[in-house]
XYZ file of C-alpha atoms in Angstrom:
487
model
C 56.433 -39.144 -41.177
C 60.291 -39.584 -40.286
C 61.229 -43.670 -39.110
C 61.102 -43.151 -35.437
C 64.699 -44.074 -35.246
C 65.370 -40.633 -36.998
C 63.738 -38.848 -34.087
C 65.997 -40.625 -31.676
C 69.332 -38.067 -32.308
C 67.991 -34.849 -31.149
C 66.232 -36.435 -27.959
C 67.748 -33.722 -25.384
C 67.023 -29.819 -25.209
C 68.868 -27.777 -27.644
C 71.709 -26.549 -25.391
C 73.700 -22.958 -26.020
C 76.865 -24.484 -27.644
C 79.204 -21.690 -25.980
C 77.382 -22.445 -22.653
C 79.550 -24.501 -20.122
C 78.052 -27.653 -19.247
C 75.921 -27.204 -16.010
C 75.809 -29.186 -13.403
C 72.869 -31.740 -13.284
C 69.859 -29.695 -11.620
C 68.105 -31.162 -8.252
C 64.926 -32.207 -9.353
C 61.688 -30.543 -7.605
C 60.213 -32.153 -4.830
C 57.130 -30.032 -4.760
C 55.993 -31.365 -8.035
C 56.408 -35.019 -7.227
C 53.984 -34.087 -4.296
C 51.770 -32.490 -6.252
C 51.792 -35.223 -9.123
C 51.101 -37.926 -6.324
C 48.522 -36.203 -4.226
C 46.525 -35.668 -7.949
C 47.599 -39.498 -8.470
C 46.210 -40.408 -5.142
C 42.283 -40.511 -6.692
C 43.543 -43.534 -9.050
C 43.316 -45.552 -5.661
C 40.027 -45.331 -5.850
C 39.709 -46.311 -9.320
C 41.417 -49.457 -8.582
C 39.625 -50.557 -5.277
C 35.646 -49.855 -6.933
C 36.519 -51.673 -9.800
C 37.993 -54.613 -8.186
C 35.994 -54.864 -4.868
C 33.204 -56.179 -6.492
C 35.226 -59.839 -6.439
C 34.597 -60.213 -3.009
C 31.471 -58.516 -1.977
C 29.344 -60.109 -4.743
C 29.432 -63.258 -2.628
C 27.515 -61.786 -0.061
C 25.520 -59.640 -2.463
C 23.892 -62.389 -3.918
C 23.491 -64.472 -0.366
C 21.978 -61.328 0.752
C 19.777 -59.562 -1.532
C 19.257 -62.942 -4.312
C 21.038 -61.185 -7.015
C 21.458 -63.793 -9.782
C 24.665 -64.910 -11.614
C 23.742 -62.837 -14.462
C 23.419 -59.601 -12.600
C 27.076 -60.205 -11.247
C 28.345 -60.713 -13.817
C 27.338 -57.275 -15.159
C 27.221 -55.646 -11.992
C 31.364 -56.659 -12.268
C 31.858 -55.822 -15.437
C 29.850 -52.641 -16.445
C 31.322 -50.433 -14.575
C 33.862 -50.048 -17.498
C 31.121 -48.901 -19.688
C 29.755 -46.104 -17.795
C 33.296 -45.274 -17.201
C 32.777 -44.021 -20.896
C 30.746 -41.298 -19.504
C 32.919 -39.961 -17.893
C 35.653 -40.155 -20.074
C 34.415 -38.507 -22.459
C 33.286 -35.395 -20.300
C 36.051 -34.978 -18.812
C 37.756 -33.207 -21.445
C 35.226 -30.340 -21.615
C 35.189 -30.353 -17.966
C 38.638 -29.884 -17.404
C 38.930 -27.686 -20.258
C 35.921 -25.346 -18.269
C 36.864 -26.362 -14.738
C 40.533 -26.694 -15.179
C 42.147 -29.759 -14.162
C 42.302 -29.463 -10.207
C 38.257 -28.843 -9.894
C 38.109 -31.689 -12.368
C 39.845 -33.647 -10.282
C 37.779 -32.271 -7.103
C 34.479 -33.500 -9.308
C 35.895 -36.924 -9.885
C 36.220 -37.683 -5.863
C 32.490 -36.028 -5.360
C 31.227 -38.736 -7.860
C 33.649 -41.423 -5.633
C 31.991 -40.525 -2.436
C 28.281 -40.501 -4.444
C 28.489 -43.451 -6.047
C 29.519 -46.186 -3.093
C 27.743 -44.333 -0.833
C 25.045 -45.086 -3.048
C 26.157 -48.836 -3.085
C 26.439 -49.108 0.973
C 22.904 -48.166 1.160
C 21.273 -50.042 -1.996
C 18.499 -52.502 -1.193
C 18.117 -53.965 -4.225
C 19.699 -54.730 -8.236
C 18.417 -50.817 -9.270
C 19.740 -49.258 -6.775
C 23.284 -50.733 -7.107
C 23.305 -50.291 -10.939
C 22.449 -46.697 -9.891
C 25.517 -46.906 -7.685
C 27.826 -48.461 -10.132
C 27.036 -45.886 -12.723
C 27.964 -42.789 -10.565
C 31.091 -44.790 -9.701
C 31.909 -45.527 -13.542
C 31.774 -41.687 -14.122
C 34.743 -41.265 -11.506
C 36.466 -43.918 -13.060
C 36.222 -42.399 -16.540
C 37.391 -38.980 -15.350
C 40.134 -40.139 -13.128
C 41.898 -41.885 -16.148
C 41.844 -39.099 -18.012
C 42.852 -36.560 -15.899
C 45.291 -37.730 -13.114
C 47.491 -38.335 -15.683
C 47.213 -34.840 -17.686
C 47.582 -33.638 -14.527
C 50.957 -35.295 -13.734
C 52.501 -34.419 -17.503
C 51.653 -30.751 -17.307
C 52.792 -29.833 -14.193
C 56.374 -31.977 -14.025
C 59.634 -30.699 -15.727
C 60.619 -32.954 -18.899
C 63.098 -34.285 -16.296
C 60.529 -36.142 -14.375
C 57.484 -36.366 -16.827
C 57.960 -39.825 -17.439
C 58.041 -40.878 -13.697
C 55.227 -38.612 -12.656
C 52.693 -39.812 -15.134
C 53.069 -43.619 -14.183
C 52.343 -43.276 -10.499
C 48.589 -43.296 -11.563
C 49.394 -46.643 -12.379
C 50.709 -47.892 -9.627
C 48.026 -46.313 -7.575
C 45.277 -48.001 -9.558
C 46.784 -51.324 -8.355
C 47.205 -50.367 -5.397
C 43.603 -49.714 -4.920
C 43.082 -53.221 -6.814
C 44.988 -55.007 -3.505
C 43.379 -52.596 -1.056
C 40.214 -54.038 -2.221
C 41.413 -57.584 -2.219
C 42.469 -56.485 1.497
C 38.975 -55.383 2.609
C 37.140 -58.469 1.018
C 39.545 -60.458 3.439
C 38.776 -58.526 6.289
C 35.074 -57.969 6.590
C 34.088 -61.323 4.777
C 33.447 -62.744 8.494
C 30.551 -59.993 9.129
C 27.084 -61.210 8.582
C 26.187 -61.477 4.768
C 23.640 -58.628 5.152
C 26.344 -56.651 6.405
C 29.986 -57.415 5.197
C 29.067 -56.244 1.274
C 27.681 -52.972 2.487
C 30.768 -52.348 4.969
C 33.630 -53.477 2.094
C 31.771 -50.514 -0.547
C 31.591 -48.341 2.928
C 35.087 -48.211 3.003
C 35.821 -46.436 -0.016
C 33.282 -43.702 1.101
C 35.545 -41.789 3.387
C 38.952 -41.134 1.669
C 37.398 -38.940 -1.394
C 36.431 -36.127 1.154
C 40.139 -35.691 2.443
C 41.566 -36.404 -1.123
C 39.084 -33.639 -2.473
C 40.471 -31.168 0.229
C 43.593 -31.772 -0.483
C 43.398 -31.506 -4.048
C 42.331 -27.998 -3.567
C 45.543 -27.155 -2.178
C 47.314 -28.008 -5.141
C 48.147 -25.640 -7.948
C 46.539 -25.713 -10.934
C 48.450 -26.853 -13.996
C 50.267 -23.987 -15.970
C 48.759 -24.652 -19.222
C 45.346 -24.627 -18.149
C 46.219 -21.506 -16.346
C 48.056 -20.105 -19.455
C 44.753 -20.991 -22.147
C 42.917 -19.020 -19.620
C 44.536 -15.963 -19.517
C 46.336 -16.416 -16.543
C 49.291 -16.359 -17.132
C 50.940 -14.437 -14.179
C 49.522 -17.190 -11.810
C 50.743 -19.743 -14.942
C 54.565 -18.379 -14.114
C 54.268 -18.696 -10.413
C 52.991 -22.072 -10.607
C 56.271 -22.794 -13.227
C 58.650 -21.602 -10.659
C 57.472 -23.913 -8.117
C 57.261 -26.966 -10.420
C 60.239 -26.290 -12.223
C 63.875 -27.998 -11.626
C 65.536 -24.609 -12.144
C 64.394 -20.396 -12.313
C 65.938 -20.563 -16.258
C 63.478 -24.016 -17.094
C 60.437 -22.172 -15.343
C 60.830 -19.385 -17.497
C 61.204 -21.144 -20.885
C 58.771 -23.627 -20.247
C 56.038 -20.891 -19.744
C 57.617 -18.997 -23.193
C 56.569 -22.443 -24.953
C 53.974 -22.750 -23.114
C 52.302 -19.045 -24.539
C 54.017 -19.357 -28.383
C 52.079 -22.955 -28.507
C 48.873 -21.317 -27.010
C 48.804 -18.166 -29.034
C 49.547 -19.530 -32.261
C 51.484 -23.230 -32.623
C 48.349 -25.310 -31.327
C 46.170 -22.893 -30.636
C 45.252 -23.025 -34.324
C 48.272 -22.918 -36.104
C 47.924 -19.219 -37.800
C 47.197 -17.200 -34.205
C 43.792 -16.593 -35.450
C 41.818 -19.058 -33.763
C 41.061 -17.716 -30.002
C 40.351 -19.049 -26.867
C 36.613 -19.706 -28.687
C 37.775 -21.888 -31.272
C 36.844 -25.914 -31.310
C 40.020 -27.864 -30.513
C 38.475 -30.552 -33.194
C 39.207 -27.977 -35.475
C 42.639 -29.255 -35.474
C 41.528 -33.052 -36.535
C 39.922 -31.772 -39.910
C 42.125 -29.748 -40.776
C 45.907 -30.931 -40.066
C 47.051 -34.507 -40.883
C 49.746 -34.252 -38.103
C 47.255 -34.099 -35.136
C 44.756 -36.311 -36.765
C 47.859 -38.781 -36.708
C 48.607 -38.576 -33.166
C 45.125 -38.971 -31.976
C 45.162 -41.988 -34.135
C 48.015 -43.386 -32.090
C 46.912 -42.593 -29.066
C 43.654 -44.367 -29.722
C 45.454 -48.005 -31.249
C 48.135 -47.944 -28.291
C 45.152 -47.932 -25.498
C 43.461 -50.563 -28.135
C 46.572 -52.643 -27.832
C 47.519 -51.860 -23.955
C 43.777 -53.691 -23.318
C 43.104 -56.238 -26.314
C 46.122 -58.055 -25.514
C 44.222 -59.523 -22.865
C 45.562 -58.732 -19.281
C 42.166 -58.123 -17.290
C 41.388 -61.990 -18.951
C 44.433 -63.102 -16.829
C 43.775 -60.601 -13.714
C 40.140 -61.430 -13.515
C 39.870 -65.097 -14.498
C 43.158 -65.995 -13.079
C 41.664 -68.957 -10.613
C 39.979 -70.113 -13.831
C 43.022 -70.379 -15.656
C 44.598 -72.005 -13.677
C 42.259 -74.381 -12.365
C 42.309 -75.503 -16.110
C 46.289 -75.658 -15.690
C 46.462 -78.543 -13.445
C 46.433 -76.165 -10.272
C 44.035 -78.335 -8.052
C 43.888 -76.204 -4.193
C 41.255 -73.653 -3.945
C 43.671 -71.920 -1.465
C 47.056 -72.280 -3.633
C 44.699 -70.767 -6.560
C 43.695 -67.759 -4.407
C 46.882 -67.218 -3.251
C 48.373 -67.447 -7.071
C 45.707 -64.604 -7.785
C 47.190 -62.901 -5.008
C 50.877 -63.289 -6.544
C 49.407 -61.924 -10.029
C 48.326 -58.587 -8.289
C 51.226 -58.230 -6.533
C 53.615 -58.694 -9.577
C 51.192 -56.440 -11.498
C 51.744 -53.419 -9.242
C 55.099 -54.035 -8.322
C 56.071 -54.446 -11.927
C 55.021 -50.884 -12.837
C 57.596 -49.920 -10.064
C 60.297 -51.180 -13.079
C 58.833 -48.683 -15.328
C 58.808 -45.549 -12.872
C 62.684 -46.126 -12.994
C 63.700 -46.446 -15.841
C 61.458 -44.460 -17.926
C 63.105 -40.806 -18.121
C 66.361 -43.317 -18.118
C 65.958 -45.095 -21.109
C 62.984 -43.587 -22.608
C 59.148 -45.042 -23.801
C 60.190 -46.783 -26.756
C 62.702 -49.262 -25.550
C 60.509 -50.095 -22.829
C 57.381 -50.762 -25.007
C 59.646 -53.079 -26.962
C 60.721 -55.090 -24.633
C 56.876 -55.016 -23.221
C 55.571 -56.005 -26.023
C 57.699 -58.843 -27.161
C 57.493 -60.488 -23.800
C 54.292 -59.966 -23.463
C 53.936 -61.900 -27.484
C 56.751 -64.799 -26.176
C 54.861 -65.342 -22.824
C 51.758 -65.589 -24.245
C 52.715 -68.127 -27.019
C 54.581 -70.086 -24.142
C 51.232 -70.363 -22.176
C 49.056 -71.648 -25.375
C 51.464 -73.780 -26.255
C 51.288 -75.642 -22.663
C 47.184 -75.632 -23.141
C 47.547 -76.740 -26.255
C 50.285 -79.625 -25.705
C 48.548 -81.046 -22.565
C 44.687 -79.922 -22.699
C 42.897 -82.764 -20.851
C 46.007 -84.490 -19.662
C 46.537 -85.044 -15.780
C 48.618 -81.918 -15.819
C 51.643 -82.394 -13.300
C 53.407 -80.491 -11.195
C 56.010 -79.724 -13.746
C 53.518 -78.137 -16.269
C 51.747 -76.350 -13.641
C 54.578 -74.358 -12.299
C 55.488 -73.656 -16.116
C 52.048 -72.393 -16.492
C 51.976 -70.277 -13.351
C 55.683 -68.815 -14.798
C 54.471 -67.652 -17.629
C 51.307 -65.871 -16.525
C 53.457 -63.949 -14.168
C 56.066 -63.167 -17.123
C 53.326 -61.909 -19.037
C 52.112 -60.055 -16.420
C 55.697 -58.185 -15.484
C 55.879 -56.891 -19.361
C 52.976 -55.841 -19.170
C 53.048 -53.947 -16.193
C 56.763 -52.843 -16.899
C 55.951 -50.997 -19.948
C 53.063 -51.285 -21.684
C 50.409 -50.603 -19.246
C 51.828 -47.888 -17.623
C 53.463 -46.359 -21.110
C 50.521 -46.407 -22.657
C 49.308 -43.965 -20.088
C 52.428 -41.770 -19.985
C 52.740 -41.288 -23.951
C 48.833 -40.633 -24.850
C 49.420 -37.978 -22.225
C 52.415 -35.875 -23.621
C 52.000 -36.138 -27.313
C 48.639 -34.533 -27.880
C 48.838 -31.038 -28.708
C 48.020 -28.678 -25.688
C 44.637 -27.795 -27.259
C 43.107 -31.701 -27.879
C 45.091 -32.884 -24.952
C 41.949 -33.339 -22.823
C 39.587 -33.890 -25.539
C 41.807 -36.752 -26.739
C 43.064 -37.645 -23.714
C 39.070 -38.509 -23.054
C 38.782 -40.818 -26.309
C 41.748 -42.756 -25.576
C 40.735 -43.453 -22.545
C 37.077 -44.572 -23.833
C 38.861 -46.690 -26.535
C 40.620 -48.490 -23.297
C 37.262 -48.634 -20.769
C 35.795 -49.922 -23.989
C 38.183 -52.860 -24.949
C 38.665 -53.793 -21.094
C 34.825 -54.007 -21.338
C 34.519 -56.380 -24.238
C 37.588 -58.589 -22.655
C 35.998 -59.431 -19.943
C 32.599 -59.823 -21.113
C 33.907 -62.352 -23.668
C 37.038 -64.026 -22.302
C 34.651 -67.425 -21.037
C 32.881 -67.628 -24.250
C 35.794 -67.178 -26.511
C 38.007 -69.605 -24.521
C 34.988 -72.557 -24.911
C 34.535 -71.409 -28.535
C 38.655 -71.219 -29.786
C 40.025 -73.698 -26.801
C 42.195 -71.546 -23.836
C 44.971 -72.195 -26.369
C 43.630 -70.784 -29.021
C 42.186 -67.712 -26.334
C 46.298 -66.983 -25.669
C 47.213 -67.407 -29.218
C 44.575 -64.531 -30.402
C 46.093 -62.425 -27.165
C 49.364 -63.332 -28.827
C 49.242 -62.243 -32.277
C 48.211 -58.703 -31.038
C 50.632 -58.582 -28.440
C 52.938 -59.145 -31.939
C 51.259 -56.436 -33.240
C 51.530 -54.173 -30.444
C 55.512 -54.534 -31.467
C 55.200 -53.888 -34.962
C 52.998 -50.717 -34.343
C 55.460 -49.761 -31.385
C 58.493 -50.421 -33.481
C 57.110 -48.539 -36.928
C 55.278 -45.374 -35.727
C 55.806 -44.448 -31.985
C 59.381 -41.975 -31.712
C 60.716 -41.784 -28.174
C 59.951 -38.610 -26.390
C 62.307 -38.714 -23.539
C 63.583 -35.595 -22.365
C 61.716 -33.020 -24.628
C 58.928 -30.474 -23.455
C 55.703 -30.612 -24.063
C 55.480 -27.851 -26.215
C 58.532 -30.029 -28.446
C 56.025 -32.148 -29.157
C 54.933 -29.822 -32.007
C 57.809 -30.739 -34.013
C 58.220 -34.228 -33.368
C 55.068 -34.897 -34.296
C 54.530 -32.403 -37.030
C 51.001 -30.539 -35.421
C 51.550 -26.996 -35.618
């Protein structure tokens, strides 16, 4: 495979040299609508994951639950998000991506409705399984979503506001811990999971009124409805039409099995055994979610307080309002990659992630590891709290919403969902065993040796950004093929 700096020169569509330059088209409204509306489910992602923090207070006051069952309670719902992960690929595939998306906000209204009304541990594991399947299949498919129905122009942007509205469902559920923590115990849990009942049926209705994505519409068959739904979504009548001419020569023969021959019936894992280009990409799709999750940010997001607590930070309130300060810098962060990512492109921005992410890191294990059991002051605290929130911006600013965006254009059209699905297990599946372990690996290695470890894979996050991930700003889709040699 070519450096990745050798991929860099031909970034831009291949323009008609005797064409006069055009003037720069008005990008599409409709499709940012569209992209957002399909985003909107990642709300809910965020706020059933995350509302747990509060209401297990008055889950376990309530109902007895032990510490134990908290902590798994909190932390599993990561691992049944595996479920649905990995069927959401042969559901959306089936289904196309709109019904899949439909599906995901069914198992949203299910699963903390399920919650609300639990009476005991079973019942809420019950609960917190149906939600996990949501979770899996909105990762995967809000998203896919987003990159096949935006222009190249906008691709980039569209595909990160999943992001953003994951965290915003994270402070949403921060939100409703706050407000209904002064009901009785019996009834303020059950109320803060009752919340997030309502807002799947009117994001499942309006899903339905979205079109469905172009590619789905064109492996089907359909590819008269595929060209409407291109000439709404498109910046211009000329980009419509040659993004649905990609769109057919890549489902006919380029990834739909390379020689023409294999059909609509043919396994897209067909393509793994047998070409070394896809079997590549899937490969780096799977070690950037690795990376985006084993560099440890859910540690810092979940067991902030804890941190630091252990930092010299004495005031229950000041830590709670620190934790407060992390979440906010986490989503507003991602609001820094939105803009600048069809600017300057995925690569520069995972570089700079990355290497902040590895300096800010080392910076915070080198405080632990200078003044562990000293009478921290005020000076070392307010270092401390610095650089959580520095790691915290890069992350947000480029890796954790980039890792999103690029597993999402550079899979061929065929394994997009399929893949799509295992990189998104890979990241449930890291996130899992991050927070599951972050309290005994910080007592076994020392919290400096805890951000060290986070450290040296942020470092290698770099390296593996620097040496085998080539930008893919501005091209199609369907461009893809060459870049990353699948066809």
């Amino acid at each position: 495979m070519a450096h990745p700096r050798d991929a860099e020169a031909p970034l831009l569509a291949k323009p008609d040299a005797a064409s006069p330059p055009a003037a720069p088209a008005k990008r599409n409204k409709y499709t940012f609508f569209c992209a957002v509306l399909a985003s909107m489910t990642s709300v809910l992602t965020g706020y059933n994951v995350a509302v747990m923090s509060g209401a297990q207070i008055f889950m376990a006051e309530d109902l007895g639950i032990s510490d134990g069952q908290i902590e798994v309670l909190s932390g599993v719902i990561n691992i049944y998000s595996l479920v649905g992960a990995l069927l959401a690929g042969w559901t959306s595939d089936r289904l196309g991506r709109r019904l899949t998306i439909v599906l995901a906000n069914v198992f949203f209204f299910v699963g903390p409705l399920f919650m609300t009304l639990a009476g005991g541990y079973n019942a809420l594991m019950v609960g917190r399984f149906i939600a996990g399947i949501a979770v899996g299949y909105d990762f995967v498919i809000a998203p896919i979503y987003a990159a096949e129905i935006a222009p190249a122009s906008s691709r980039g942007l569209l595909t990160s506001v999943p992001e953003i509205f994951n965290n915003t469902g994270v402070m949403l559920s921060y939100v409703s811990n706050l407000a209904f923590s002064g009901l009785p115990p019996h009834l303020s849990w059950r109320v803060m999971f009752a919340a997030g009942v309502v807002p799947p049926v009117f994001l499942a209705a309006g899903t339905l009124t979205m079109p469905e994505s172009p590619r789905w519409l064109v492996m089907k068959g359909r590819v008269a409805e595929a060209k409407a739904v291109l000439h709404r979504t498109s910046d211009t009548a000329a980009e419509a039409e040659q993004r649905l001419l990609e769109i057919e020569d890549v489902v006919s023969g380029g990834n739909g099995g390379g020689d023409g021959r294999q059909g609509k019936g043919s396994s897209p894992w067909k393509e793994v055994a047998t070409k070394a280009g896809v079997r590549r990409v899937l490969a780096m799709v799977l070690t950037l979610q690795f990376f985006q999750q084993a560099s440890g940010i859910d540690s810092v997001v979940l067991y902030g307080p804890r941190i630091l607590a252990m930092a010299g930070v004495k005031s229950n309130t000041l830590l709670l309002s620190l934790n407060v300060l992390f979440g906010v810098a986490k989503a507003g962060s991602i609001l820094i990659a939105m803009a600048l990512v069809d600017r300057v492109g995925r690569r520069p921005l995972l570089l700079v992630s990355t290497g902040g992410m590895t300096a800010s890191l080392v910076l915070v294990g080198s405080l632990f590891a200078a003044f562990a059991g000293a009478e921290n002051g005020a000076a070392v605290s307010t270092v401390s709290v610095a650089a959580v929130v520095a790691y915290v911006v890069f992350f947000s600013a480029g890796l954790g919403p980039m890792a999103w965006v690029y597993s999402s254009e550079i899979l061929p059209l065929r394994l997009r969902a399929q893949g799509a699905g295992l990189g998104t297990a890979m990241n449930r599946t890291m996130c899992a065993v991050v927070i599951m372990t972050f309290i005994t690996l910080y007592k076994a290695i020392t919290m400096a040796g805890a951000f060290y470890l986070y450290a040296a894979i942020a470092a290698a996050a770099f390296v593996f950004v620097y040496t085998c991930l080539p930008e893919t700003r501005g091209r199609s889709l369907e461009d893809m093929e060459e870049l990353f040699h699948t066809k």
